[in-house]
Amino acid sequence: MDVYEIHDLGALLRSNAYPGRGIVLGVTPDGKTAVAAYFIMGRSVNSRNRVFLEEPDGIRTEAYDPGKMVDPSLIIYHPVRAAEQGLIVTNGDQTDTIRDGLENGIGWEDSLRTRKFEHDGPNWTPRISAIQARDGSYRMSILKAADPQGNGCSRFFYEYPATPGLGHFLHTYVCDGNPVIPSFQGEPERVAIGGDLDDFTARLWQSLNPENKISLFVRYTDLETGRYAQRIVNKHSERSVPNERI
């Protein structure tokens, strides 16, 4: 077994109909650009009724059809927010917990120790979080149930240097399941990072299960200048929205 194997992200996604929500962070092969991606999937009408919208400091989720919204508590949030310490990417409202903590001198881990997995038993969906520093290095975390009843929370934290061509992929579920969807197990997966924003975005979007995919966000940030370009793809529009900022 090669523990340092670098997997093809597209192949991982094509072989998994329901990884749930996923975060990918890494650096392009030339070592010059930080890469961050986040996608959401869904099985229920409520979950699938969403789009990503751009915000000044990142993105937010919003109901595509407000009339079909049932419960916004776990599906409406800001997945991506920029902070002084780096770019925060999460699968829930813990984005704000991390940002507020950092602004008040509370560390990444201590901020997340105030949170736990989502209250959606029996799945107890894990909270996955990440932050990418300005030098391209990044941290990832998963908070998940310690038992089937959701009586305890296991918290895992990972830290990675900026390595050209390498990224890590963390997602909420191992695979689809019924009646319980199994939570992600083990360390974030080592994956290859592409050098071209549009190609990488297209490969991710095309590799996600067509029935369950909802939205995708990808950002490429120049490590020297801080200038970034990003793409947002929503199933309800099926087109990539380009954006570039300094």
PDB file of C-alpha atoms in Angstrom, residues 9-210:
ATOM      1  CA  LEU A   9     -10.006  13.540  -7.975  1.00  0.00           C
ATOM      2  CA  GLY A  10     -12.285  13.008 -10.963  1.00  0.00           C
ATOM      3  CA  ALA A  11     -12.009   9.250 -10.613  1.00  0.00           C
ATOM      4  CA  LEU A  12     -12.803   9.418  -6.890  1.00  0.00           C
ATOM      5  CA  LEU A  13     -15.919  11.451  -7.602  1.00  0.00           C
ATOM      6  CA  ARG A  14     -17.101   9.324 -10.509  1.00  0.00           C
ATOM      7  CA  SER A  15     -16.892   6.207  -8.330  1.00  0.00           C
ATOM      8  CA  ASN A  16     -18.976   7.727  -5.531  1.00  0.00           C
ATOM      9  CA  ALA A  17     -22.612   8.671  -6.174  1.00  0.00           C
ATOM     10  CA  TYR A  18     -22.913  10.547  -2.892  1.00  0.00           C
ATOM     11  CA  PRO A  19     -19.847  11.954  -1.106  1.00  0.00           C
ATOM     12  CA  GLY A  20     -22.204  14.663   0.219  1.00  0.00           C
ATOM     13  CA  ARG A  21     -20.448  18.003   0.591  1.00  0.00           C
ATOM     14  CA  GLY A  22     -16.760  18.261  -0.203  1.00  0.00           C
ATOM     15  CA  ILE A  23     -13.770  20.556   0.296  1.00  0.00           C
ATOM     16  CA  VAL A  24     -10.601  20.454  -1.808  1.00  0.00           C
ATOM     17  CA  LEU A  25      -7.529  22.564  -1.011  1.00  0.00           C
ATOM     18  CA  GLY A  26      -4.103  22.454  -2.615  1.00  0.00           C
ATOM     19  CA  VAL A  27      -1.549  24.129  -4.864  1.00  0.00           C
ATOM     20  CA  THR A  28      -1.041  24.027  -8.639  1.00  0.00           C
ATOM     21  CA  PRO A  29       1.855  21.985 -10.109  1.00  0.00           C
ATOM     22  CA  ASP A  30       4.020  25.087 -10.615  1.00  0.00           C
ATOM     23  CA  GLY A  31       3.645  26.002  -6.928  1.00  0.00           C
ATOM     24  CA  LYS A  32       2.430  29.500  -7.760  1.00  0.00           C
ATOM     25  CA  THR A  33      -1.318  29.270  -7.176  1.00  0.00           C
ATOM     26  CA  ALA A  34      -3.461  28.219  -4.220  1.00  0.00           C
ATOM     27  CA  VAL A  35      -6.579  26.239  -5.106  1.00  0.00           C
ATOM     28  CA  ALA A  36      -9.800  25.957  -3.111  1.00  0.00           C
ATOM     29  CA  ALA A  37     -12.977  24.144  -4.133  1.00  0.00           C
ATOM     30  CA  TYR A  38     -16.276  23.385  -2.425  1.00  0.00           C
ATOM     31  CA  PHE A  39     -19.279  21.467  -3.704  1.00  0.00           C
ATOM     32  CA  ILE A  40     -22.679  20.496  -2.351  1.00  0.00           C
ATOM     33  CA  MET A  41     -24.921  17.564  -3.219  1.00  0.00           C
ATOM     34  CA  GLY A  42     -28.400  16.623  -2.067  1.00  0.00           C
ATOM     35  CA  ARG A  43     -31.081  13.953  -2.139  1.00  0.00           C
ATOM     36  CA  SER A  44     -34.131  15.788  -0.768  1.00  0.00           C
ATOM     37  CA  VAL A  45     -36.168  18.449  -2.554  1.00  0.00           C
ATOM     38  CA  ASN A  46     -35.244  20.953   0.161  1.00  0.00           C
ATOM     39  CA  SER A  47     -31.530  20.258  -0.174  1.00  0.00           C
ATOM     40  CA  ARG A  48     -31.558  20.375  -3.964  1.00  0.00           C
ATOM     41  CA  ASN A  49     -33.376  23.709  -3.997  1.00  0.00           C
ATOM     42  CA  ARG A  50     -30.166  25.746  -3.684  1.00  0.00           C
ATOM     43  CA  VAL A  51     -27.649  27.821  -5.613  1.00  0.00           C
ATOM     44  CA  PHE A  52     -24.317  29.467  -4.783  1.00  0.00           C
ATOM     45  CA  LEU A  53     -24.258  33.253  -4.952  1.00  0.00           C
ATOM     46  CA  GLU A  54     -21.211  35.496  -4.787  1.00  0.00           C
ATOM     47  CA  GLU A  55     -20.655  37.690  -1.723  1.00  0.00           C
ATOM     48  CA  PRO A  56     -17.994  40.425  -1.257  1.00  0.00           C
ATOM     49  CA  ASP A  57     -15.985  38.113   1.000  1.00  0.00           C
ATOM     50  CA  GLY A  58     -16.883  34.743  -0.535  1.00  0.00           C
ATOM     51  CA  ILE A  59     -20.138  32.949  -1.357  1.00  0.00           C
ATOM     52  CA  ARG A  60     -23.429  32.012   0.258  1.00  0.00           C
ATOM     53  CA  THR A  61     -26.154  29.479  -0.417  1.00  0.00           C
ATOM     54  CA  GLU A  62     -29.649  30.633  -1.296  1.00  0.00           C
ATOM     55  CA  ALA A  63     -32.953  28.952  -2.126  1.00  0.00           C
ATOM     56  CA  TYR A  64     -33.432  28.711  -5.883  1.00  0.00           C
ATOM     57  CA  ASP A  65     -37.212  28.694  -5.347  1.00  0.00           C
ATOM     58  CA  PRO A  66     -38.046  30.367  -1.991  1.00  0.00           C
ATOM     59  CA  GLY A  67     -41.537  28.890  -2.131  1.00  0.00           C
ATOM     60  CA  LYS A  68     -40.113  25.368  -1.861  1.00  0.00           C
ATOM     61  CA  MET A  69     -37.885  26.106   1.132  1.00  0.00           C
ATOM     62  CA  VAL A  70     -38.871  23.941   4.126  1.00  0.00           C
ATOM     63  CA  ASP A  71     -36.100  24.229   6.729  1.00  0.00           C
ATOM     64  CA  PRO A  72     -33.162  26.601   6.125  1.00  0.00           C
ATOM     65  CA  SER A  73     -31.263  25.745   9.323  1.00  0.00           C
ATOM     66  CA  LEU A  74     -28.671  23.379   7.814  1.00  0.00           C
ATOM     67  CA  ILE A  75     -28.696  24.363   4.161  1.00  0.00           C
ATOM     68  CA  ILE A  76     -28.484  28.180   4.118  1.00  0.00           C
ATOM     69  CA  TYR A  77     -25.069  29.502   5.182  1.00  0.00           C
ATOM     70  CA  HIS A  78     -21.823  31.090   3.952  1.00  0.00           C
ATOM     71  CA  PRO A  79     -19.538  28.237   2.837  1.00  0.00           C
ATOM     72  CA  VAL A  80     -16.637  30.545   1.937  1.00  0.00           C
ATOM     73  CA  ARG A  81     -15.422  33.688   3.685  1.00  0.00           C
ATOM     74  CA  ALA A  82     -12.130  35.541   3.412  1.00  0.00           C
ATOM     75  CA  ALA A  83     -10.395  36.467   6.663  1.00  0.00           C
ATOM     76  CA  GLU A  84      -7.100  38.150   7.474  1.00  0.00           C
ATOM     77  CA  GLN A  85      -5.616  34.730   8.279  1.00  0.00           C
ATOM     78  CA  GLY A  86      -6.766  33.136   5.016  1.00  0.00           C
ATOM     79  CA  LEU A  87      -9.715  31.707   3.112  1.00  0.00           C
ATOM     80  CA  ILE A  88     -12.227  29.796   5.242  1.00  0.00           C
ATOM     81  CA  VAL A  89     -14.235  26.998   3.600  1.00  0.00           C
ATOM     82  CA  THR A  90     -16.816  24.902   5.467  1.00  0.00           C
ATOM     83  CA  ASN A  91     -20.040  22.968   4.989  1.00  0.00           C
ATOM     84  CA  GLY A  92     -22.099  24.987   7.475  1.00  0.00           C
ATOM     85  CA  ASP A  93     -22.477  28.046   9.643  1.00  0.00           C
ATOM     86  CA  GLN A  94     -19.234  27.181  11.439  1.00  0.00           C
ATOM     87  CA  THR A  95     -17.660  29.401   8.767  1.00  0.00           C
ATOM     88  CA  ASP A  96     -18.824  32.323  10.895  1.00  0.00           C
ATOM     89  CA  THR A  97     -17.700  30.617  14.111  1.00  0.00           C
ATOM     90  CA  ILE A  98     -14.168  30.352  12.724  1.00  0.00           C
ATOM     91  CA  ARG A  99     -14.099  33.862  11.291  1.00  0.00           C
ATOM     92  CA  ASP A 100     -15.465  35.469  14.466  1.00  0.00           C
ATOM     93  CA  GLY A 101     -13.063  33.473  16.600  1.00  0.00           C
ATOM     94  CA  LEU A 102     -10.042  34.493  14.555  1.00  0.00           C
ATOM     95  CA  GLU A 103     -11.097  38.136  14.665  1.00  0.00           C
ATOM     96  CA  ASN A 104     -11.220  37.892  18.464  1.00  0.00           C
ATOM     97  CA  GLY A 105      -7.891  36.136  18.888  1.00  0.00           C
ATOM     98  CA  ILE A 106      -9.363  32.643  19.292  1.00  0.00           C
ATOM     99  CA  GLY A 107      -7.482  29.943  17.407  1.00  0.00           C
ATOM    100  CA  TRP A 108      -8.824  27.744  14.644  1.00  0.00           C
ATOM    101  CA  GLU A 109      -9.038  24.618  16.789  1.00  0.00           C
ATOM    102  CA  ASP A 110     -10.470  26.360  19.843  1.00  0.00           C
ATOM    103  CA  SER A 111     -13.178  27.950  17.708  1.00  0.00           C
ATOM    104  CA  LEU A 112     -14.198  24.559  16.313  1.00  0.00           C
ATOM    105  CA  ARG A 113     -14.183  22.958  19.772  1.00  0.00           C
ATOM    106  CA  THR A 114     -17.319  25.006  20.469  1.00  0.00           C
ATOM    107  CA  ARG A 115     -19.142  23.181  17.656  1.00  0.00           C
ATOM    108  CA  LYS A 116     -20.090  19.599  16.829  1.00  0.00           C
ATOM    109  CA  PHE A 117     -21.688  17.563  14.020  1.00  0.00           C
ATOM    110  CA  GLU A 118     -25.070  18.541  12.566  1.00  0.00           C
ATOM    111  CA  HIS A 119     -28.288  17.702  14.438  1.00  0.00           C
ATOM    112  CA  ASP A 120     -29.765  15.544  11.675  1.00  0.00           C
ATOM    113  CA  GLY A 121     -29.853  12.115  13.325  1.00  0.00           C
ATOM    114  CA  PRO A 122     -29.517   9.311  12.511  1.00  0.00           C
ATOM    115  CA  ASN A 123     -26.977  10.574   9.937  1.00  0.00           C
ATOM    116  CA  TRP A 124     -25.297  13.096  12.266  1.00  0.00           C
ATOM    117  CA  THR A 125     -23.679  14.728   9.247  1.00  0.00           C
ATOM    118  CA  PRO A 126     -20.077  15.733  10.021  1.00  0.00           C
ATOM    119  CA  ARG A 127     -19.020  19.355   9.992  1.00  0.00           C
ATOM    120  CA  ILE A 128     -16.040  19.700   7.677  1.00  0.00           C
ATOM    121  CA  SER A 129     -13.938  22.865   7.721  1.00  0.00           C
ATOM    122  CA  ALA A 130     -10.734  24.226   6.209  1.00  0.00           C
ATOM    123  CA  ILE A 131      -8.640  27.380   6.057  1.00  0.00           C
ATOM    124  CA  GLN A 132      -5.991  28.180   3.469  1.00  0.00           C
ATOM    125  CA  ALA A 133      -3.257  30.630   4.450  1.00  0.00           C
ATOM    126  CA  ARG A 134      -1.762  33.229   2.148  1.00  0.00           C
ATOM    127  CA  ASP A 135       1.307  31.051   1.554  1.00  0.00           C
ATOM    128  CA  GLY A 136      -0.851  28.209   0.245  1.00  0.00           C
ATOM    129  CA  SER A 137      -0.566  25.977   3.319  1.00  0.00           C
ATOM    130  CA  TYR A 138      -3.835  24.814   4.826  1.00  0.00           C
ATOM    131  CA  ARG A 139      -5.632  23.169   7.698  1.00  0.00           C
ATOM    132  CA  MET A 140      -8.644  20.866   7.620  1.00  0.00           C
ATOM    133  CA  SER A 141     -10.993  19.525  10.271  1.00  0.00           C
ATOM    134  CA  ILE A 142     -13.889  17.124  10.668  1.00  0.00           C
ATOM    135  CA  LEU A 143     -16.287  16.987  13.631  1.00  0.00           C
ATOM    136  CA  LYS A 144     -18.365  13.813  13.687  1.00  0.00           C
ATOM    137  CA  ALA A 145     -20.488  11.668  15.973  1.00  0.00           C
ATOM    138  CA  ALA A 146     -18.582   9.349  18.290  1.00  0.00           C
ATOM    139  CA  ASP A 147     -21.461   6.841  18.458  1.00  0.00           C
ATOM    140  CA  PRO A 148     -24.679   5.965  16.571  1.00  0.00           C
ATOM    141  CA  GLN A 149     -26.806   7.878  19.083  1.00  0.00           C
ATOM    142  CA  GLY A 150     -24.866  11.115  18.647  1.00  0.00           C
ATOM    143  CA  ASN A 151     -23.995  11.291  22.349  1.00  0.00           C
ATOM    144  CA  GLY A 152     -20.409  12.411  21.808  1.00  0.00           C
ATOM    145  CA  CYS A 153     -18.344  14.343  19.279  1.00  0.00           C
ATOM    146  CA  SER A 154     -14.992  13.247  17.838  1.00  0.00           C
ATOM    147  CA  ARG A 155     -12.846  16.134  16.578  1.00  0.00           C
ATOM    148  CA  PHE A 156      -9.986  15.691  14.109  1.00  0.00           C
ATOM    149  CA  PHE A 157      -7.545  18.355  12.892  1.00  0.00           C
ATOM    150  CA  TYR A 158      -5.010  18.176  10.031  1.00  0.00           C
ATOM    151  CA  GLU A 159      -2.317  20.579   8.830  1.00  0.00           C
ATOM    152  CA  TYR A 160      -0.597  20.514   5.428  1.00  0.00           C
ATOM    153  CA  PRO A 161       2.238  22.469   3.775  1.00  0.00           C
ATOM    154  CA  ALA A 162       1.886  23.966   0.303  1.00  0.00           C
ATOM    155  CA  THR A 163       3.115  21.180  -1.984  1.00  0.00           C
ATOM    156  CA  PRO A 164       3.111  21.777  -5.766  1.00  0.00           C
ATOM    157  CA  GLY A 165       0.531  19.625  -7.540  1.00  0.00           C
ATOM    158  CA  LEU A 166      -0.891  18.162  -4.336  1.00  0.00           C
ATOM    159  CA  GLY A 167      -4.223  18.750  -2.626  1.00  0.00           C
ATOM    160  CA  HIS A 168      -6.427  17.116  -0.011  1.00  0.00           C
ATOM    161  CA  PHE A 169     -10.077  16.165  -0.355  1.00  0.00           C
ATOM    162  CA  LEU A 170     -12.390  15.980   2.668  1.00  0.00           C
ATOM    163  CA  HIS A 171     -16.074  15.098   2.326  1.00  0.00           C
ATOM    164  CA  THR A 172     -18.976  14.395   4.646  1.00  0.00           C
ATOM    165  CA  TYR A 173     -19.898  10.824   3.657  1.00  0.00           C
ATOM    166  CA  VAL A 174     -18.052   7.655   2.686  1.00  0.00           C
ATOM    167  CA  CYS A 175     -20.789   6.897   0.154  1.00  0.00           C
ATOM    168  CA  ASP A 176     -24.560   6.836  -0.174  1.00  0.00           C
ATOM    169  CA  GLY A 177     -26.578   4.825   2.342  1.00  0.00           C
ATOM    170  CA  ASN A 178     -30.066   3.906   3.457  1.00  0.00           C
ATOM    171  CA  PRO A 179     -31.384   4.478   6.051  1.00  0.00           C
ATOM    172  CA  VAL A 180     -28.105   5.875   7.459  1.00  0.00           C
ATOM    173  CA  ILE A 181     -25.430   7.582   5.357  1.00  0.00           C
ATOM    174  CA  PRO A 182     -21.970   6.604   6.683  1.00  0.00           C
ATOM    175  CA  SER A 183     -19.736   9.459   7.834  1.00  0.00           C
ATOM    176  CA  PHE A 184     -16.328  10.047   6.249  1.00  0.00           C
ATOM    177  CA  GLN A 185     -13.557   7.883   7.693  1.00  0.00           C
ATOM    178  CA  GLY A 186      -9.800   8.384   7.904  1.00  0.00           C
ATOM    179  CA  GLU A 187      -7.562  11.259   6.810  1.00  0.00           C
ATOM    180  CA  PRO A 188      -8.387  13.675   3.970  1.00  0.00           C
ATOM    181  CA  GLU A 189      -7.573  12.032   0.645  1.00  0.00           C
ATOM    182  CA  ARG A 190      -4.451  13.036  -1.311  1.00  0.00           C
ATOM    183  CA  VAL A 191      -5.458  14.269  -4.779  1.00  0.00           C
ATOM    184  CA  ALA A 192      -3.802  15.819  -7.812  1.00  0.00           C
ATOM    185  CA  ILE A 193      -4.452  19.520  -8.415  1.00  0.00           C
ATOM    186  CA  GLY A 194      -4.724  20.831 -11.975  1.00  0.00           C
ATOM    187  CA  GLY A 195      -3.015  23.972 -13.201  1.00  0.00           C
ATOM    188  CA  ASP A 196      -5.904  25.490 -15.153  1.00  0.00           C
ATOM    189  CA  LEU A 197      -8.953  26.933 -13.389  1.00  0.00           C
ATOM    190  CA  ASP A 198     -11.516  26.264 -16.105  1.00  0.00           C
ATOM    191  CA  ASP A 199     -10.260  22.756 -16.796  1.00  0.00           C
ATOM    192  CA  PHE A 200     -10.213  21.850 -13.100  1.00  0.00           C
ATOM    193  CA  THR A 201     -13.713  23.298 -12.610  1.00  0.00           C
ATOM    194  CA  ALA A 202     -15.102  21.410 -15.601  1.00  0.00           C
ATOM    195  CA  ARG A 203     -13.538  18.114 -14.527  1.00  0.00           C
ATOM    196  CA  LEU A 204     -14.956  18.417 -11.004  1.00  0.00           C
ATOM    197  CA  TRP A 205     -18.433  19.341 -12.196  1.00  0.00           C
ATOM    198  CA  GLN A 206     -18.570  16.640 -14.846  1.00  0.00           C
ATOM    199  CA  SER A 207     -17.333  14.016 -12.363  1.00  0.00           C
ATOM    200  CA  LEU A 208     -20.018  14.708  -9.744  1.00  0.00           C
ATOM    201  CA  ASN A 209     -23.094  12.464  -9.877  1.00  0.00           C
ATOM    202  CA  PRO A 210     -25.539  14.243 -12.232  1.00  0.00           C
TER     203      PRO A 210
END
